CSV table of C-alpha atoms and ligand atoms in Angstrom, one decimal:
chain,number,residue,atom,x,y,z
A,1,UNK,CA,-154.8,85.3,216.4
A,2,UNK,CA,-151.4,87.2,216.7
A,3,UNK,CA,-148.2,85.2,217.0
A,4,UNK,CA,-146.9,87.7,219.8
A,5,UNK,CA,-145.5,85.9,222.8
A,6,UNK,CA,-143.5,88.7,224.4
A,7,UNK,CA,-144.6,92.0,225.6
A,8,UNK,CA,-141.8,94.5,225.5
A,9,UNK,CA,-142.0,97.2,228.3
A,10,UNK,CA,-140.3,100.5,228.8
A,11,UNK,CA,-140.5,101.7,232.3
A,12,UNK,CA,-140.0,105.3,233.1
A,13,UNK,CA,-139.4,106.4,236.7
A,14,UNK,CA,-137.4,104.0,238.7
A,15,UNK,CA,-138.5,105.2,242.1
A,16,UNK,CA,-140.0,103.1,245.0
A,17,UNK,CA,-142.9,101.7,242.9
A,18,UNK,CA,-140.7,101.3,239.8
A,19,UNK,CA,-138.2,99.3,242.0
A,20,UNK,CA,-140.9,97.2,243.2
A,21,UNK,CA,-142.0,96.6,239.5
A,22,UNK,CA,-138.7,95.5,238.5
A,23,UNK,CA,-138.2,93.2,241.4
A,24,UNK,CA,-141.6,91.3,241.1
A,25,UNK,CA,-141.5,91.2,237.3
A,26,UNK,CA,-138.1,89.3,237.6
A,27,UNK,CA,-139.1,87.3,240.7
A,28,UNK,CA,-142.5,85.9,239.3
A,29,UNK,CA,-141.5,86.1,235.4
A,30,UNK,CA,-142.2,82.4,234.9
A,31,UNK,CA,-145.5,82.3,236.8
A,32,UNK,CA,-146.7,85.2,235.0
A,33,UNK,CA,-145.6,83.9,231.5
A,34,UNK,CA,-147.3,80.5,232.3
A,35,UNK,CA,-150.4,82.2,233.4
A,36,UNK,CA,-150.7,84.7,230.4
A,37,UNK,CA,-148.9,82.6,227.7
A,38,UNK,CA,-146.9,85.9,227.1
A,39,UNK,CA,-143.7,86.8,228.6
A,40,UNK,CA,-143.4,90.3,230.0
A,41,UNK,CA,-140.0,91.6,228.9
A,42,UNK,CA,-138.6,94.5,230.7
A,43,UNK,CA,-136.6,96.1,227.9
A,44,UNK,CA,-135.9,99.5,229.2
A,45,UNK,CA,-135.9,101.0,232.8
A,46,UNK,CA,-135.3,104.8,232.5
A,47,UNK,CA,-134.7,107.3,235.1
A,48,UNK,CA,-132.6,110.6,235.1
A,49,UNK,CA,-131.3,109.7,238.5
A,50,UNK,CA,-128.4,107.4,237.9
A,51,UNK,CA,-128.1,106.3,241.4
A,52,UNK,CA,-131.6,104.8,241.1
A,53,UNK,CA,-130.7,102.9,238.2
A,54,UNK,CA,-127.3,101.5,239.7
A,55,UNK,CA,-129.1,99.6,242.4
A,56,UNK,CA,-131.6,97.8,240.0
A,57,UNK,CA,-130.7,94.1,239.3
A,58,UNK,CA,-131.1,94.2,235.4
A,59,UNK,CA,-128.3,94.5,232.8
A,60,UNK,CA,-126.8,97.8,232.2
A,61,UNK,CA,-128.1,97.7,228.5
A,62,UNK,CA,-131.5,98.1,229.7
A,63,UNK,CA,-130.8,101.1,231.6
A,64,UNK,CA,-131.1,104.5,230.3
A,65,UNK,CA,-131.5,108.1,231.3
A,66,UNK,CA,-133.1,109.2,228.1
A,67,UNK,CA,-136.9,108.7,227.7
A,68,UNK,CA,-136.7,109.2,224.2
A,69,UNK,CA,-134.8,105.9,223.7
A,70,UNK,CA,-137.8,104.2,225.1
A,71,UNK,CA,-140.3,106.1,223.1
A,72,UNK,CA,-138.3,105.7,220.0
A,73,UNK,CA,-137.8,101.9,220.3
A,74,UNK,CA,-140.2,100.6,217.7
A,75,UNK,CA,-140.0,97.2,219.8
A,76,UNK,CA,-141.5,98.9,222.9
A,77,UNK,CA,-145.2,97.8,223.2
A,78,UNK,CA,-145.9,99.7,226.5
A,79,UNK,CA,-144.7,102.6,228.4
A,80,UNK,CA,-145.1,102.3,232.1
A,81,UNK,CA,-145.2,106.0,233.5
A,82,UNK,CA,-144.1,106.1,237.1
A,83,UNK,CA,-142.7,109.6,237.1
A,84,UNK,CA,-145.6,111.4,238.6
A,85,UNK,CA,-146.8,114.9,238.4
A,86,UNK,CA,-148.6,116.6,235.7
A,87,UNK,CA,-145.7,118.0,233.5
A,88,UNK,CA,-143.2,115.8,231.9
A,89,UNK,CA,-145.6,112.7,232.8
A,90,UNK,CA,-148.2,114.1,230.5
A,91,UNK,CA,-145.9,114.8,227.6
A,92,UNK,CA,-144.4,111.5,227.9
A,93,UNK,CA,-147.7,109.6,227.9
A,94,UNK,CA,-149.2,111.7,224.9
A,95,UNK,CA,-145.8,111.0,223.2
A,96,UNK,CA,-146.3,107.4,223.7
A,97,UNK,CA,-149.8,107.4,222.4
A,98,UNK,CA,-148.7,109.3,219.2
A,99,UNK,CA,-146.3,106.3,218.6
A,100,UNK,CA,-149.2,104.0,219.1
A,101,UNK,CA,-147.9,102.4,222.4
A,102,UNK,CA,-149.9,101.5,225.2
A,103,UNK,CA,-149.5,103.2,228.6
A,104,UNK,CA,-149.8,102.1,232.1
A,105,UNK,CA,-149.6,104.7,234.8
A,106,UNK,CA,-149.9,105.2,238.5
A,107,UNK,CA,-150.5,109.0,238.2
A,108,UNK,CA,-153.7,109.8,240.0
A,109,UNK,CA,-153.0,113.6,239.9
A,110,UNK,CA,-152.5,113.4,236.3
A,111,UNK,CA,-155.5,111.5,235.4
A,112,UNK,CA,-157.6,113.6,238.0
A,113,UNK,CA,-156.7,116.9,236.4
A,114,UNK,CA,-156.2,115.8,232.6
A,115,UNK,CA,-158.0,112.5,232.4
A,116,UNK,CA,-160.4,113.6,229.6
A,117,UNK,CA,-157.7,114.9,227.5
A,118,UNK,CA,-155.6,111.9,227.9
A,119,UNK,CA,-158.4,109.2,227.4
A,120,UNK,CA,-159.4,110.9,224.4
A,121,UNK,CA,-155.7,110.9,223.0
A,122,UNK,CA,-155.5,107.2,223.7
A,123,UNK,CA,-158.8,106.5,221.8
A,124,UNK,CA,-157.7,108.8,219.0
A,125,UNK,CA,-154.7,106.8,218.5
A,126,UNK,CA,-156.5,103.5,218.7
A,127,UNK,CA,-154.4,102.6,221.9
A,128,UNK,CA,-155.1,102.3,225.5
A,129,UNK,CA,-154.2,103.5,228.9
A,130,UNK,CA,-154.4,101.3,232.0
A,131,UNK,CA,-154.3,102.9,235.5
A,132,UNK,CA,-155.1,100.2,238.1
A,133,UNK,CA,-152.3,101.7,240.4
A,134,UNK,CA,-153.7,105.2,240.4
A,135,UNK,CA,-156.3,104.3,243.0
A,136,UNK,CA,-155.9,102.5,246.2
A,137,UNK,CA,-152.5,100.8,245.3
A,138,UNK,CA,-152.9,97.1,245.3
A,139,UNK,CA,-156.6,96.9,245.6
A,140,UNK,CA,-158.0,96.0,242.2
A,141,UNK,CA,-160.7,98.5,242.2
A,142,UNK,CA,-160.5,99.9,238.8
A,143,UNK,CA,-160.9,96.5,237.4
A,144,UNK,CA,-163.8,95.6,239.7
A,145,UNK,CA,-165.7,98.8,238.6
A,146,UNK,CA,-165.0,98.4,234.9
A,147,UNK,CA,-165.3,94.7,234.6
A,148,UNK,CA,-166.5,92.9,237.6
A,149,UNK,CA,-169.4,95.2,238.1
A,150,UNK,CA,-170.1,95.9,234.6
A,151,UNK,CA,-173.9,94.9,235.2
A,152,UNK,CA,-174.3,97.6,237.9
A,153,UNK,CA,-175.1,101.2,238.4
A,154,UNK,CA,-173.3,102.6,241.6
A,155,UNK,CA,-175.7,104.4,244.0
A,156,UNK,CA,-172.9,104.5,246.6
A,157,UNK,CA,-169.0,104.1,246.7
A,158,UNK,CA,-167.3,105.2,249.8
A,159,UNK,CA,-164.1,104.6,251.7
A,160,UNK,CA,-160.7,105.1,253.1
A,161,UNK,CA,-158.5,105.7,250.2
A,162,UNK,CA,-155.4,107.4,251.8
A,163,UNK,CA,-153.1,105.5,254.0
A,164,UNK,CA,-151.2,108.5,255.5
A,165,UNK,CA,-154.5,109.9,256.9
A,166,UNK,CA,-155.7,106.6,258.3
A,167,UNK,CA,-152.6,106.0,259.9
A,168,UNK,CA,-152.7,109.3,261.7
A,169,UNK,CA,-156.3,109.1,262.6
A,170,UNK,CA,-155.8,105.5,263.8
A,171,UNK,CA,-152.9,106.5,266.2
A,172,UNK,CA,-154.8,109.6,267.5
A,173,UNK,CA,-157.7,107.4,268.3
A,174,UNK,CA,-155.7,104.6,269.8
A,175,UNK,CA,-153.1,106.6,271.7
A,176,UNK,CA,-154.8,109.9,272.6
A,177,UNK,CA,-152.1,111.9,270.9
A,178,UNK,CA,-152.6,115.1,268.9
A,179,UNK,CA,-152.4,115.4,265.2
A,180,UNK,CA,-149.1,117.3,265.0
A,181,UNK,CA,-147.3,114.7,267.2
A,182,UNK,CA,-148.4,111.8,265.2
A,183,UNK,CA,-147.7,113.5,262.0
A,184,UNK,CA,-144.2,114.1,263.2
A,185,UNK,CA,-143.8,110.6,264.2
A,186,UNK,CA,-145.4,109.3,260.8
A,187,UNK,CA,-142.8,111.4,259.1
A,188,UNK,CA,-140.0,110.0,261.0
A,189,UNK,CA,-141.2,106.5,260.3
A,190,UNK,CA,-141.7,107.3,256.5
A,191,UNK,CA,-145.5,106.9,256.4
A,192,UNK,CA,-145.8,110.6,255.8
A,193,UNK,CA,-144.0,112.7,253.2
A,194,UNK,CA,-141.8,115.7,254.6
A,195,UNK,CA,-144.3,117.8,252.9
A,196,UNK,CA,-147.5,116.0,253.8
A,197,UNK,CA,-150.1,118.5,252.4
A,198,UNK,CA,-151.3,116.4,249.6
A,199,UNK,CA,-152.2,113.6,252.0
A,200,UNK,CA,-153.4,115.4,255.1
A,201,UNK,CA,-155.4,118.2,253.1
A,202,UNK,CA,-157.3,115.4,251.2
A,203,UNK,CA,-155.9,116.3,247.7
A,204,UNK,CA,-154.6,112.8,247.3
A,205,UNK,CA,-158.0,111.2,248.3
A,206,UNK,CA,-159.8,113.6,246.0
A,207,UNK,CA,-157.7,112.8,242.9
A,208,UNK,CA,-158.7,109.1,243.6
A,209,UNK,CA,-162.4,110.1,244.2
A,210,UNK,CA,-162.5,112.0,241.0
A,211,UNK,CA,-161.1,109.0,239.1
A,212,UNK,CA,-163.6,106.5,240.8
A,213,UNK,CA,-166.5,109.0,240.3
A,214,UNK,CA,-165.8,109.4,236.8
A,215,UNK,CA,-165.4,105.6,235.9
A,216,UNK,CA,-168.4,104.5,237.9
A,217,UNK,CA,-170.9,107.2,236.5
A,218,UNK,CA,-169.5,107.5,233.0
A,219,UNK,CA,-168.6,111.1,232.6
A,220,UNK,CA,-165.6,113.2,233.7
A,221,UNK,CA,-166.8,114.7,237.0
A,222,UNK,CA,-163.9,117.1,237.1
A,223,UNK,CA,-161.3,117.3,240.1
A,224,UNK,CA,-162.5,120.9,240.7
A,225,UNK,CA,-165.8,119.7,241.4
A,226,UNK,CA,-164.7,117.3,244.1
A,227,UNK,CA,-165.5,118.8,247.4
A,228,UNK,CA,-162.3,118.4,249.8
A,229,UNK,CA,-161.6,118.9,253.3
A,230,UNK,CA,-158.4,117.4,255.0
A,231,UNK,CA,-157.7,116.2,258.7
A,232,UNK,CA,-155.9,119.0,260.2
A,233,UNK,CA,-158.6,120.3,262.1
A,234,UNK,CA,-159.5,117.0,263.6
A,235,UNK,CA,-158.7,117.3,267.2
A,236,UNK,CA,-158.0,114.7,270.0
A,237,UNK,CA,-160.9,116.2,271.7
A,238,UNK,CA,-163.3,115.6,268.9
A,239,UNK,CA,-162.0,112.0,268.5
A,240,UNK,CA,-162.8,111.3,272.2
A,241,UNK,CA,-166.3,112.9,272.0
A,242,UNK,CA,-167.0,110.9,268.9
A,243,UNK,CA,-165.8,107.7,270.7
A,244,UNK,CA,-168.5,108.4,273.7
A,245,UNK,CA,-171.2,108.9,271.2
A,246,UNK,CA,-170.5,105.6,269.5
A,247,UNK,CA,-168.3,106.9,266.3
A,248,UNK,CA,-165.0,106.6,264.8
A,249,UNK,CA,-163.4,109.4,262.8
A,250,UNK,CA,-162.2,108.5,259.4
A,251,UNK,CA,-161.2,110.5,256.2
A,252,UNK,CA,-163.6,109.2,253.7
A,253,UNK,CA,-164.2,109.6,250.0
A,254,UNK,CA,-167.9,109.4,249.2
A,255,UNK,CA,-169.4,109.0,245.9
A,256,UNK,CA,-173.3,109.0,246.1
A,257,UNK,CA,-175.9,109.2,243.3
A,258,UNK,CA,-179.5,109.7,244.8
A,259,UNK,CA,-181.2,108.0,242.1
A,260,UNK,CA,-180.2,105.9,239.1
A,261,UNK,CA,-181.5,107.9,236.3
A,262,UNK,CA,-178.9,109.1,233.8
A,263,UNK,CA,-179.1,112.7,234.5
A,264,UNK,CA,-179.1,112.3,238.5
A,265,UNK,CA,-176.4,114.5,239.9
A,266,UNK,CA,-173.5,112.7,241.5
A,267,UNK,CA,-171.9,113.8,244.9
A,268,UNK,CA,-168.1,113.5,245.0
A,269,UNK,CA,-166.7,114.6,248.3
A,270,UNK,CA,-163.7,113.8,250.7
A,271,UNK,CA,-163.9,114.9,254.2
A,272,UNK,CA,-163.4,113.8,257.8
A,273,UNK,CA,-166.6,111.7,258.7
A,274,UNK,CA,-168.1,110.1,261.9
A,275,UNK,CA,-169.0,106.6,261.3
A,276,UNK,CA,-170.5,104.1,263.8
A,277,UNK,CA,-168.0,102.0,265.6
A,278,UNK,CA,-169.7,98.8,264.3
A,279,UNK,CA,-169.5,99.9,260.6
A,280,UNK,CA,-166.9,97.7,259.0
A,281,UNK,CA,-164.7,100.6,257.8
A,282,UNK,CA,-164.1,101.7,261.5
A,283,UNK,CA,-161.9,98.6,261.7
A,284,UNK,CA,-159.9,99.5,258.7
A,285,UNK,CA,-156.8,100.8,260.5
A,286,UNK,CA,-153.3,102.0,260.0
A,287,UNK,CA,-152.0,102.4,256.6
A,288,UNK,CA,-154.8,100.1,255.1
A,289,UNK,CA,-157.5,101.4,252.8
A,290,UNK,CA,-160.9,100.0,252.5
A,291,UNK,CA,-163.6,100.7,250.0
A,292,UNK,CA,-167.3,99.8,250.0
A,293,UNK,CA,-169.0,99.6,246.5
A,294,UNK,CA,-172.8,99.5,246.5
A,295,UNK,CA,-174.0,98.1,243.0
A,296,UNK,CA,-177.8,98.1,242.1
A,297,UNK,CA,-177.3,94.6,241.1
A,298,UNK,CA,-174.7,93.1,243.4
A,299,UNK,CA,-175.5,94.9,246.6
A,300,UNK,CA,-172.6,95.9,248.9
A,301,UNK,CA,-169.1,94.8,248.5
A,302,UNK,CA,-166.0,95.7,250.2
A,303,UNK,CA,-162.4,95.9,249.3
A,304,UNK,CA,-159.5,96.0,251.8
A,305,UNK,CA,-155.8,96.3,251.3
A,306,UNK,CA,-152.7,98.2,251.1
A,307,UNK,CA,-153.1,101.5,249.2
A,308,UNK,CA,-149.6,102.4,248.8
A,309,UNK,CA,-145.9,101.2,248.9
A,310,UNK,CA,-143.6,99.4,246.5
A,311,UNK,CA,-145.1,96.0,246.6
A,312,UNK,CA,-148.7,96.7,246.6
A,313,UNK,CA,-148.6,99.1,243.9
A,314,UNK,CA,-146.3,97.0,241.7
A,315,UNK,CA,-148.9,94.2,242.0
A,316,UNK,CA,-151.3,96.7,240.3
A,317,UNK,CA,-149.0,97.9,237.7
A,318,UNK,CA,-148.2,94.3,236.9
A,319,UNK,CA,-151.8,93.5,236.5
A,320,UNK,CA,-152.1,96.2,233.9
A,321,UNK,CA,-149.1,94.7,232.2
A,322,UNK,CA,-151.0,91.5,232.1
A,323,UNK,CA,-154.0,93.0,230.5
A,324,UNK,CA,-151.7,94.7,228.0
A,325,UNK,CA,-149.9,91.3,227.3
A,326,UNK,CA,-153.2,89.5,226.8
A,327,UNK,CA,-154.4,92.4,224.3
A,328,UNK,CA,-151.2,91.9,222.5
A,329,UNK,CA,-151.5,88.1,222.3
A,330,UNK,CA,-155.0,88.3,220.8
A,331,UNK,CA,-154.2,91.1,218.5
A,332,UNK,CA,-156.2,93.9,220.1
A,333,UNK,CA,-155.4,97.0,222.0
A,334,UNK,CA,-158.9,97.9,223.4
A,335,UNK,CA,-160.6,94.6,224.5
A,336,UNK,CA,-161.6,96.8,227.7
A,337,UNK,CA,-161.8,100.3,226.9
A,338,UNK,CA,-159.9,102.7,229.4
A,339,UNK,CA,-162.9,105.0,229.9
A,340,UNK,CA,-166.4,104.9,228.5
A,341,UNK,CA,-168.3,108.3,228.5
A,342,UNK,CA,-172.0,107.4,228.4
A,343,UNK,CA,-173.9,109.9,230.5
A,344,UNK,CA,-173.8,113.1,228.6
A,345,UNK,CA,-176.2,115.0,230.8
A,346,UNK,CA,-174.7,114.1,234.3
A,347,UNK,CA,-173.4,116.6,236.6
A,348,UNK,CA,-171.8,116.8,239.9
A,349,UNK,CA,-173.9,118.2,242.8
A,350,UNK,CA,-172.5,121.2,244.4
A,351,UNK,CA,-171.6,120.8,248.1
A,352,UNK,CA,-174.2,123.3,249.1
A,353,UNK,CA,-176.8,120.8,248.1
A,354,UNK,CA,-175.4,117.8,249.7
A,355,UNK,CA,-177.3,116.4,252.5
A,356,UNK,CA,-175.7,114.7,255.5
A,357,UNK,CA,-175.9,114.4,259.3
A,358,UNK,CA,-173.4,116.7,261.3
A,359,UNK,CA,-171.7,116.9,264.5
A,360,UNK,CA,-171.2,120.5,265.8
A,361,UNK,CA,-168.7,121.3,268.7
A,362,UNK,CA,-169.2,124.8,270.0
A,363,UNK,CA,-167.1,126.6,272.5
A,364,UNK,CA,-169.6,128.6,274.6
A,365,UNK,CA,-169.8,130.5,277.7
A,366,UNK,CA,-171.1,128.4,280.6
A,367,UNK,CA,-174.3,130.3,281.7
A,368,UNK,CA,-177.9,130.1,281.3
A,369,UNK,CA,-179.7,130.6,278.0
A,370,UNK,CA,-176.8,129.3,275.8
A,371,UNK,CA,-178.6,126.2,274.6
A,372,UNK,CA,-181.8,128.0,274.0
A,373,UNK,CA,-180.0,130.8,271.8
A,374,UNK,CA,-178.3,128.0,269.7
A,375,UNK,CA,-181.2,125.9,269.2
A,376,UNK,CA,-183.2,128.9,268.2
A,377,UNK,CA,-180.8,129.5,265.2
A,378,UNK,CA,-180.9,126.0,264.3
A,379,UNK,CA,-184.7,125.9,264.5
A,380,UNK,CA,-185.0,129.0,262.4
A,381,UNK,CA,-183.0,127.2,259.9
A,382,UNK,CA,-185.3,124.3,259.9
A,383,UNK,CA,-182.3,122.1,261.1
A,384,UNK,CA,-183.4,119.3,263.7
A,385,UNK,CA,-181.1,118.5,266.5
A,386,UNK,CA,-180.8,114.8,267.4
A,387,UNK,CA,-178.8,115.1,270.7
A,388,UNK,CA,-177.1,117.6,272.9
A,389,UNK,CA,-174.2,116.9,275.1
A,390,UNK,CA,-172.6,119.1,277.7
A,391,UNK,CA,-170.3,117.8,280.3
A,392,UNK,CA,-169.9,119.2,283.6
A,393,UNK,CA,-166.7,121.5,283.8
A,394,UNK,CA,-164.0,121.1,284.1
A,395,UNK,CA,-163.1,117.4,283.4
A,396,UNK,CA,-163.9,117.3,279.7
A,397,UNK,CA,-162.8,120.5,278.4
A,398,UNK,CA,-160.0,120.7,276.0
A,399,UNK,CA,-157.0,121.9,277.9
A,400,UNK,CA,-156.7,125.1,275.8
A,401,UNK,CA,-160.1,126.4,276.8
A,402,UNK,CA,-160.3,129.4,279.2
A,403,UNK,CA,-162.0,128.2,282.6
A,404,UNK,CA,-165.4,130.0,281.8
A,405,UNK,CA,-165.9,128.3,278.4
A,406,UNK,CA,-167.1,124.7,277.9
A,407,UNK,CA,-167.7,122.4,274.8
A,408,UNK,CA,-171.2,122.0,273.8
A,409,UNK,CA,-172.0,119.3,271.2
A,410,UNK,CA,-174.9,119.1,269.0
A,411,UNK,CA,-175.7,116.1,266.9
A,412,UNK,CA,-178.0,117.1,263.8
A,413,UNK,CA,-180.5,115.1,261.9
A,414,UNK,CA,-179.9,115.2,258.0
A,415,UNK,CA,-179.6,118.7,256.6
A,416,UNK,CA,-178.3,120.5,253.6
A,417,UNK,CA,-174.7,121.6,253.8
A,418,UNK,CA,-175.7,125.2,252.8
A,419,UNK,CA,-178.2,125.5,255.7
A,420,UNK,CA,-175.7,124.0,258.2
A,421,UNK,CA,-173.0,126.4,257.1
A,422,UNK,CA,-175.2,129.6,257.3
A,423,UNK,CA,-176.5,128.5,260.6
A,424,UNK,CA,-173.0,127.8,262.0
A,425,UNK,CA,-171.9,131.3,260.8
A,426,UNK,CA,-174.7,132.9,262.6
A,427,UNK,CA,-174.0,130.7,265.9
A,428,UNK,CA,-170.3,131.8,265.6
A,429,UNK,CA,-171.6,135.4,265.7
A,430,UNK,CA,-173.6,134.8,268.9
A,431,UNK,CA,-171.9,136.7,272.0
A,432,UNK,CA,-172.0,133.5,274.1
A,433,UNK,CA,-170.1,131.5,271.4
A,434,UNK,CA,-166.4,131.9,272.1
A,435,UNK,CA,-164.6,130.1,269.2
A,436,UNK,CA,-165.1,128.9,265.7
A,437,UNK,CA,-167.4,125.8,265.8
A,438,UNK,CA,-166.1,122.7,264.6
A,439,UNK,CA,-168.3,120.8,262.0
A,440,UNK,CA,-167.9,117.2,261.1
A,441,UNK,CA,-170.1,115.1,258.8
A,442,UNK,CA,-171.7,111.9,260.2
A,443,UNK,CA,-172.6,109.1,257.9
A,444,UNK,CA,-174.4,105.8,258.8
A,445,UNK,CA,-174.5,104.6,255.2
A,446,UNK,CA,-177.8,102.6,255.6
B,1,HSE,N1,-149.9,108.9,249.8
B,1,HSE,C1,-151.0,107.9,249.5
B,1,HSE,C2,-151.4,107.2,250.9
B,1,HSE,C3,-150.5,106.9,248.6
B,1,HSE,O1,-150.9,107.7,251.8
B,1,HSE,O2,-152.3,106.4,250.7
B,1,HSE,C4,-150.4,107.4,247.3
B,1,HSE,O3,-151.6,108.0,246.7
């Protein structure tokens, strides 16, 4: 056994999460050292922005604006990358590996886009990368998949993995407000970025879905194979109709594998979804995340917690540092490998072939024969209707509709995405259809 009793850490990027790590590492230093038998020593905190460093309650000798100082220090065991982005952060991590250092990162974009290269570089240098904070902030989902559920295959993983979108949808649902109004308020309150596109267009959720899918299924699924739709097109009207039909609208990441053979295709998708009110995820509200993991051995399990913010994310970063500390204590860097590629024949199912139930909201002329025309297109495509809803005009019309048009809602039985998309394109060409049809997937997860 190694005699190492102290893990020296160089933290690069002293923003919100970095500040949280500094705060909680010092607050709980004794407790963590007692639990691990190793002290986590914050040797360096690096940031190019001096004002960020200034406010940190650590000695000036530990602060630097030069990442090379952190990398070149032979005593630094671990580099914590909290810079974000895929440029400097990638160079920093690869440089750290070349020097045999362990890396801890919260960088979901980097892993989703370059994970394969990064994990190979870690293995080549006989070192390790830990990334608990990259998915769902404080929820220990990476450790659960990699260690707690090691006995399982994962036919289904699904959940709410973006707090910003969940906050917006929750308020739209509870207060009857429109997307743009809630987004503006969320920005004022600091729950949404000034440029909210990464969150509201689904990119952030897709990064997390790509990481979870790859880890759960043992091959790099690739960010470009993750299907993604955001929430900008979810209207107040659709939320209300969904509610009447017994559903809540959530932005979900869904990772599904139809059977458990090693070559079975895996679905990796992010999109607004109607889920039954009674489903447990319908009660995951505000900025909270919630993920259901179905293992073939364990059955259904559920994780709930804060997916962002200084404290929750610091909790995940420190848990990775604890793993690195224990590795150091026992003279190992790879007790738990960061990623194991074991399904060489697997692939991601294209969205065309994904099956789901659907909600369609058409805007149609209010006259005879309309339902018959639309139904014929669906029947010709072998798509089965489970219910049709048309409310008498005018009370349920969206305010923007001209008075001679009405909303017509079709709930569909399970159908292939390609078939539904083609049918909707044909429906939208009908002379009785006045606007682009709104299409939202429906899942019961039974
Ligand atoms: N912006 C993300 C969210 C957190 O709103 O959940 C970081 O991935």
